[in-house]
mmCIF file of C-alpha atoms in Angstrom:
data_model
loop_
_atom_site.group_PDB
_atom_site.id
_atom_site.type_symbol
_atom_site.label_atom_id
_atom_site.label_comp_id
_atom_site.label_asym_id
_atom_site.label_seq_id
_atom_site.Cartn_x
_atom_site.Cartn_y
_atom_site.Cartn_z
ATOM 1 C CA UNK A 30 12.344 2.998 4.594
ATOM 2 C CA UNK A 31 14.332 0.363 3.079
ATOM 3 C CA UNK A 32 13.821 -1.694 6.049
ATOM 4 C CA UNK A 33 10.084 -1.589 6.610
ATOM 5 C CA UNK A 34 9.415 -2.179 2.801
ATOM 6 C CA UNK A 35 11.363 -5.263 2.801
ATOM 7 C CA UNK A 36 9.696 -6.533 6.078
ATOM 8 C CA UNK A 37 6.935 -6.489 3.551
ATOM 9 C CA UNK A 38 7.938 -8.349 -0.011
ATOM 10 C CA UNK A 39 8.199 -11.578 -0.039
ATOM 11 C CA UNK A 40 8.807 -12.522 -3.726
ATOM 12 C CA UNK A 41 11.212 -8.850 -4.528
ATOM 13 C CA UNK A 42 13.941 -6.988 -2.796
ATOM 14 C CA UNK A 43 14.142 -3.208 -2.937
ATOM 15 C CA UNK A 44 17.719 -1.395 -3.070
ATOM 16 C CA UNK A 45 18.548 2.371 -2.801
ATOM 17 C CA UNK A 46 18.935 3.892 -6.753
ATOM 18 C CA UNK A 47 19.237 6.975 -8.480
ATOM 19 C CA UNK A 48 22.084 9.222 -7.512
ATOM 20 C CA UNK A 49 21.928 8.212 -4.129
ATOM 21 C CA UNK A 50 23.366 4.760 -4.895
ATOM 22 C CA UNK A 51 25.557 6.740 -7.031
ATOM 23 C CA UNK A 52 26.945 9.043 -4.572
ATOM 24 C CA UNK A 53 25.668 12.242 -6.781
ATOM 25 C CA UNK A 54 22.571 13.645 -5.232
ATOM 26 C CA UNK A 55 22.417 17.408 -5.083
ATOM 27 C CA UNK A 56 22.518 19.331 -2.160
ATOM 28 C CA UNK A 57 18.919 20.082 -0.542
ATOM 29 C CA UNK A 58 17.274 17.439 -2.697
ATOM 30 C CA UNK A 59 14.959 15.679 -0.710
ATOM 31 C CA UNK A 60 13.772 12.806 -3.817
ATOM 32 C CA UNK A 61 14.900 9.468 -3.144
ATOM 33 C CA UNK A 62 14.622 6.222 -6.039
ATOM 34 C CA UNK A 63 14.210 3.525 -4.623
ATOM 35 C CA UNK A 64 14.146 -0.133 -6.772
ATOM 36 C CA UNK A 65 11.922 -3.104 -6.055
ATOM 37 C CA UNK A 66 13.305 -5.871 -8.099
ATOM 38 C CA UNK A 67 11.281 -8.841 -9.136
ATOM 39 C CA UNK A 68 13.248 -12.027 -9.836
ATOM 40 C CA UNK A 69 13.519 -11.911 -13.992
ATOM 41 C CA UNK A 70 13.175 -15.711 -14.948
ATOM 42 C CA UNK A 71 9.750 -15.770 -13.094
ATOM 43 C CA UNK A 72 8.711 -12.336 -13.765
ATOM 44 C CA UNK A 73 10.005 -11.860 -17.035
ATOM 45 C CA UNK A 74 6.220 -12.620 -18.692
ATOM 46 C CA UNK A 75 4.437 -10.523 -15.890
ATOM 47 C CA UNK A 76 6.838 -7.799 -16.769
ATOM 48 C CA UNK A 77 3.364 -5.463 -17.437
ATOM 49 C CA UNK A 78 1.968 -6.166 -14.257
ATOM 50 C CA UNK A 79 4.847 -5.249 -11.717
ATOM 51 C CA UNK A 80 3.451 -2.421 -11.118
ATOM 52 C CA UNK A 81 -0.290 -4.031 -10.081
ATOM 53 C CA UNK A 82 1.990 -6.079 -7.438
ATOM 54 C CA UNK A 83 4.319 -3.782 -5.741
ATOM 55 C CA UNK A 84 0.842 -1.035 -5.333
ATOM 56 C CA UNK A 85 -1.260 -3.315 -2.916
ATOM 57 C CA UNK A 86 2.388 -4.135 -0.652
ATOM 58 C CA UNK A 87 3.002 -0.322 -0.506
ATOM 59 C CA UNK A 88 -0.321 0.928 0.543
ATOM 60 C CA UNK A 89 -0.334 -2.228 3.198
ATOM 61 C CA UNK A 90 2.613 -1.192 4.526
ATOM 62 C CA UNK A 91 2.804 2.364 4.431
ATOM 63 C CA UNK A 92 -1.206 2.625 5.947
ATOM 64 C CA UNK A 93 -1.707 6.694 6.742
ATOM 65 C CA UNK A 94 0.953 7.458 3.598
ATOM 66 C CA UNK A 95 -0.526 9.048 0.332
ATOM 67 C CA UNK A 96 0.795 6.988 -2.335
ATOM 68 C CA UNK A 97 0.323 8.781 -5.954
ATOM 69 C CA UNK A 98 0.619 6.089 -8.876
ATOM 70 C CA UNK A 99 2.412 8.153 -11.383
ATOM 71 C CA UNK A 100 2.633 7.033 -14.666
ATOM 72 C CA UNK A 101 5.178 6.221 -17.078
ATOM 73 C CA UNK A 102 7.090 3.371 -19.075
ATOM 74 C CA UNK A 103 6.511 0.977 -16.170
ATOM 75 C CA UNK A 104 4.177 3.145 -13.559
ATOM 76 C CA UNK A 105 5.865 3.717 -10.130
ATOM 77 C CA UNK A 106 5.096 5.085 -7.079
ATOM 78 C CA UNK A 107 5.799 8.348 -5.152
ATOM 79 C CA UNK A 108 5.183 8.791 -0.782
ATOM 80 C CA UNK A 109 6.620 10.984 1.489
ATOM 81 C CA UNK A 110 8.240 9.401 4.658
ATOM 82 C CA UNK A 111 10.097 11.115 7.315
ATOM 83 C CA UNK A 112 10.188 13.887 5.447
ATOM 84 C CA UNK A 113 11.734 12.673 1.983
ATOM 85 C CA UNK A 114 9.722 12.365 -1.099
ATOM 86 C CA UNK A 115 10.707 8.423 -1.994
ATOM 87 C CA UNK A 116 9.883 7.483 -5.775
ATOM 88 C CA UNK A 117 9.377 3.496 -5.505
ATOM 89 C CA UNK A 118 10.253 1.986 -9.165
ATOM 90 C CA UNK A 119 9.367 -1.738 -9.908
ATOM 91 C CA UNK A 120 11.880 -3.656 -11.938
ATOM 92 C CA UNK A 121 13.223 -6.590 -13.390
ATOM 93 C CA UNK A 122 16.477 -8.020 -11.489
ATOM 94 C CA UNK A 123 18.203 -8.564 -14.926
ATOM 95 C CA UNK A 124 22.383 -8.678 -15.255
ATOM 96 C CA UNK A 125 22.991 -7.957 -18.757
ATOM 97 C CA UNK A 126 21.363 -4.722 -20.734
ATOM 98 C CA UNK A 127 20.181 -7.581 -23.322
ATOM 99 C CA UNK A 128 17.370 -8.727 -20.580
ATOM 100 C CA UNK A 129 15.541 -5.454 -20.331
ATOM 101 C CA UNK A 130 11.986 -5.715 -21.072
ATOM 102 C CA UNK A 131 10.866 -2.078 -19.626
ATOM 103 C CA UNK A 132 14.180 0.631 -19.745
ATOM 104 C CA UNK A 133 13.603 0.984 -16.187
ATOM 105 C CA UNK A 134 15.270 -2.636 -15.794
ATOM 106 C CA UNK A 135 18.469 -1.338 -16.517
ATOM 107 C CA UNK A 136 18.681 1.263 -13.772
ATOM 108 C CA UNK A 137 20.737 -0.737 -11.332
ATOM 109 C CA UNK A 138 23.325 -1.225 -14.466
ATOM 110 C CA UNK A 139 23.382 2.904 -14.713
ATOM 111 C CA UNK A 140 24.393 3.149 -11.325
ATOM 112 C CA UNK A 141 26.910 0.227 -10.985
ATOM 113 C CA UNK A 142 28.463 2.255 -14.570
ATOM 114 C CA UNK A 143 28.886 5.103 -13.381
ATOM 115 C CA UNK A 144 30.442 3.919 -9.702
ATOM 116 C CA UNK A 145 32.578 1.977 -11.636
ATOM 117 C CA UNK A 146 33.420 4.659 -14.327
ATOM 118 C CA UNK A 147 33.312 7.651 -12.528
ATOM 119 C CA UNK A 148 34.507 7.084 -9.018
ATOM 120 C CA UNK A 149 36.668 9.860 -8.512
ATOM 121 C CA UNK A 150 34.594 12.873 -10.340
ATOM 122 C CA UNK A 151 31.777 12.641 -8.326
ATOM 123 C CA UNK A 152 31.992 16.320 -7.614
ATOM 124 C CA UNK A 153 33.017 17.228 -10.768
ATOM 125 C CA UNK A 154 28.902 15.854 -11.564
ATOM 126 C CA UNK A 155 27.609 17.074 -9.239
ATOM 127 C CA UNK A 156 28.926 20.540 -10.001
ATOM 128 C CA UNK A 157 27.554 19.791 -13.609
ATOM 129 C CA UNK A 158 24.018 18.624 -12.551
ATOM 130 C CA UNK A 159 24.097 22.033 -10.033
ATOM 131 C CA UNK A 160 25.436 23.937 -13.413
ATOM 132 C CA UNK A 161 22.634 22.633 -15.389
ATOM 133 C CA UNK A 162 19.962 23.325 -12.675
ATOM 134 C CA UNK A 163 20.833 26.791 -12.283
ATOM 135 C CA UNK A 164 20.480 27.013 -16.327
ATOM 136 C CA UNK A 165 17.164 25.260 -16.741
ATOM 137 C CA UNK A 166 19.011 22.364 -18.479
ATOM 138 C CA UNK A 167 18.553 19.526 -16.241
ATOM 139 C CA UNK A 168 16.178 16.867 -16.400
ATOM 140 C CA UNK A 169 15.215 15.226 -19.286
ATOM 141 C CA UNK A 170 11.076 15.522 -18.641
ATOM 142 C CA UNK A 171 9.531 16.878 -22.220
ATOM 143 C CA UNK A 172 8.382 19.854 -20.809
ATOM 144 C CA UNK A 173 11.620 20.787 -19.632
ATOM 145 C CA UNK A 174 13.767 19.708 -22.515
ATOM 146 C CA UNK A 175 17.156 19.230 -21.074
ATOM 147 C CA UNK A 176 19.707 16.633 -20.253
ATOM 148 C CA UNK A 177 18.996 13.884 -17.735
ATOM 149 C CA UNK A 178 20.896 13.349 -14.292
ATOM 150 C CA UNK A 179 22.594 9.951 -15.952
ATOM 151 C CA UNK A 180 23.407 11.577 -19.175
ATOM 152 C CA UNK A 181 25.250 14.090 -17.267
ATOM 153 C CA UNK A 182 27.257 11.612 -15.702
ATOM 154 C CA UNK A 183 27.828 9.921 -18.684
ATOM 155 C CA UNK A 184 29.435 13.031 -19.807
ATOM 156 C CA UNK A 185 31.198 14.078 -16.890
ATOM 157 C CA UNK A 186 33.027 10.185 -17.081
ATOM 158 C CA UNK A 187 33.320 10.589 -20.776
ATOM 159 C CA UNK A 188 35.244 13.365 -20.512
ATOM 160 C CA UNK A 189 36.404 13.875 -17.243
ATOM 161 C CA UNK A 190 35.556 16.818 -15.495
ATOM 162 C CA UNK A 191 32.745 19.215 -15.387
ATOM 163 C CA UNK A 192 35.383 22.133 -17.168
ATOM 164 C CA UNK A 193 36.328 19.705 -19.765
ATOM 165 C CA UNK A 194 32.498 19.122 -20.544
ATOM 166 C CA UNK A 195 31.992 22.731 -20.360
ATOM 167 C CA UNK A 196 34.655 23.217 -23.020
ATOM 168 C CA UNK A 197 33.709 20.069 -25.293
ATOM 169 C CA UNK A 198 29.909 21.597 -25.467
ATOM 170 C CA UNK A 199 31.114 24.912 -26.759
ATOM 171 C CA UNK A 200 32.236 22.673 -29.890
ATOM 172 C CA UNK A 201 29.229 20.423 -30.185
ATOM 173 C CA UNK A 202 27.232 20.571 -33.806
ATOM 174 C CA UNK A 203 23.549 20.078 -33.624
ATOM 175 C CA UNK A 204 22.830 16.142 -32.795
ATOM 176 C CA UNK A 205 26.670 16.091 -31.746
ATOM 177 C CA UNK A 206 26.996 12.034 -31.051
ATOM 178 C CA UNK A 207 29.566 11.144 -28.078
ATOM 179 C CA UNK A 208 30.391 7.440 -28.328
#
């Protein structure tokens, strides 16, 4: 997939994101993110209309593919290919937080965190995410209400394990803050 879509940009570059860049995909989950990032200093002023230039490439290059424009803080892009559901996410190549015009920019800097962070507990979240699946708590959508797949991370490195997080949430106040 990766190869074939960047046969096709010529101003961008698209990289593998999510959890599988971060090693912490669940089990059986067939949803891959997928980043197509736009050079910042000369897309930095079109950041509103990266989504207008990745659509035509995609539907170009993936011909007899539905493509569903979903949207949301920067719209992206959801196909199926060889059997995997890929959600394609156009962003700003930025290298500090401070350069994020859209909060999707900063994706890439989630996932180099928590390699960087949380190396050696990758089990430990994905055990947490599987934890919070089974309980209705995971994902952070409104309808469902619950904690997203980089939050849970974030707590798995902050504290170190998925039984240590377990045990710390038993003690959490309402709008406990974990800085």
């Amino acid at each position: 997939f990766l190869q074939k879509l960047n046969s096709a940009l010529s101003d961008a570059g698209a990289i593998l994101g999510g959890s599988g860049a971060k090693g912490t995909w669940l089990a059986g989950s067939h949803d891959i993110d997928i980043f197509v990032l736009y050079e910042y200093r000369k897309y930095a002023n079109k950041s509103a209309e990266l989504s207008d230039f990745l659509e035509p490439v995609l539907r170009k290059t993936f011909l007899r593919t539905k493509i569903q424009r979903i949207h949301g803080s920067r719209d992206y892009f959801r196909l199926l290919f060889a059997g995997f559901i890929f959600e394609v996410v156009p962003i700003l190549k930025i290298s500090k937080p401070e350069q994020a015009i859209n909060i999707t920019d900063i994706s890439p800097l989630h996932s180099a965190w928590v390699n960087k962070h949380a190396a050696t507990i990758k089990d430990d979240i994905r055990l947490l995410k599987q934890f919070c699946k089974a309980n209705k708590l995971y994902g952070a959508e409104s309808y469902i209400g619950g904690f997203s797949g980089y939050v849970l991370e974030i707590l798995t490195a902050h504290y170190g394990s998925f039984e240590k997080v377990l045990k710390a949430a038993q003690k959490w106040k309402e709008k406990e803050v974990i800085d």
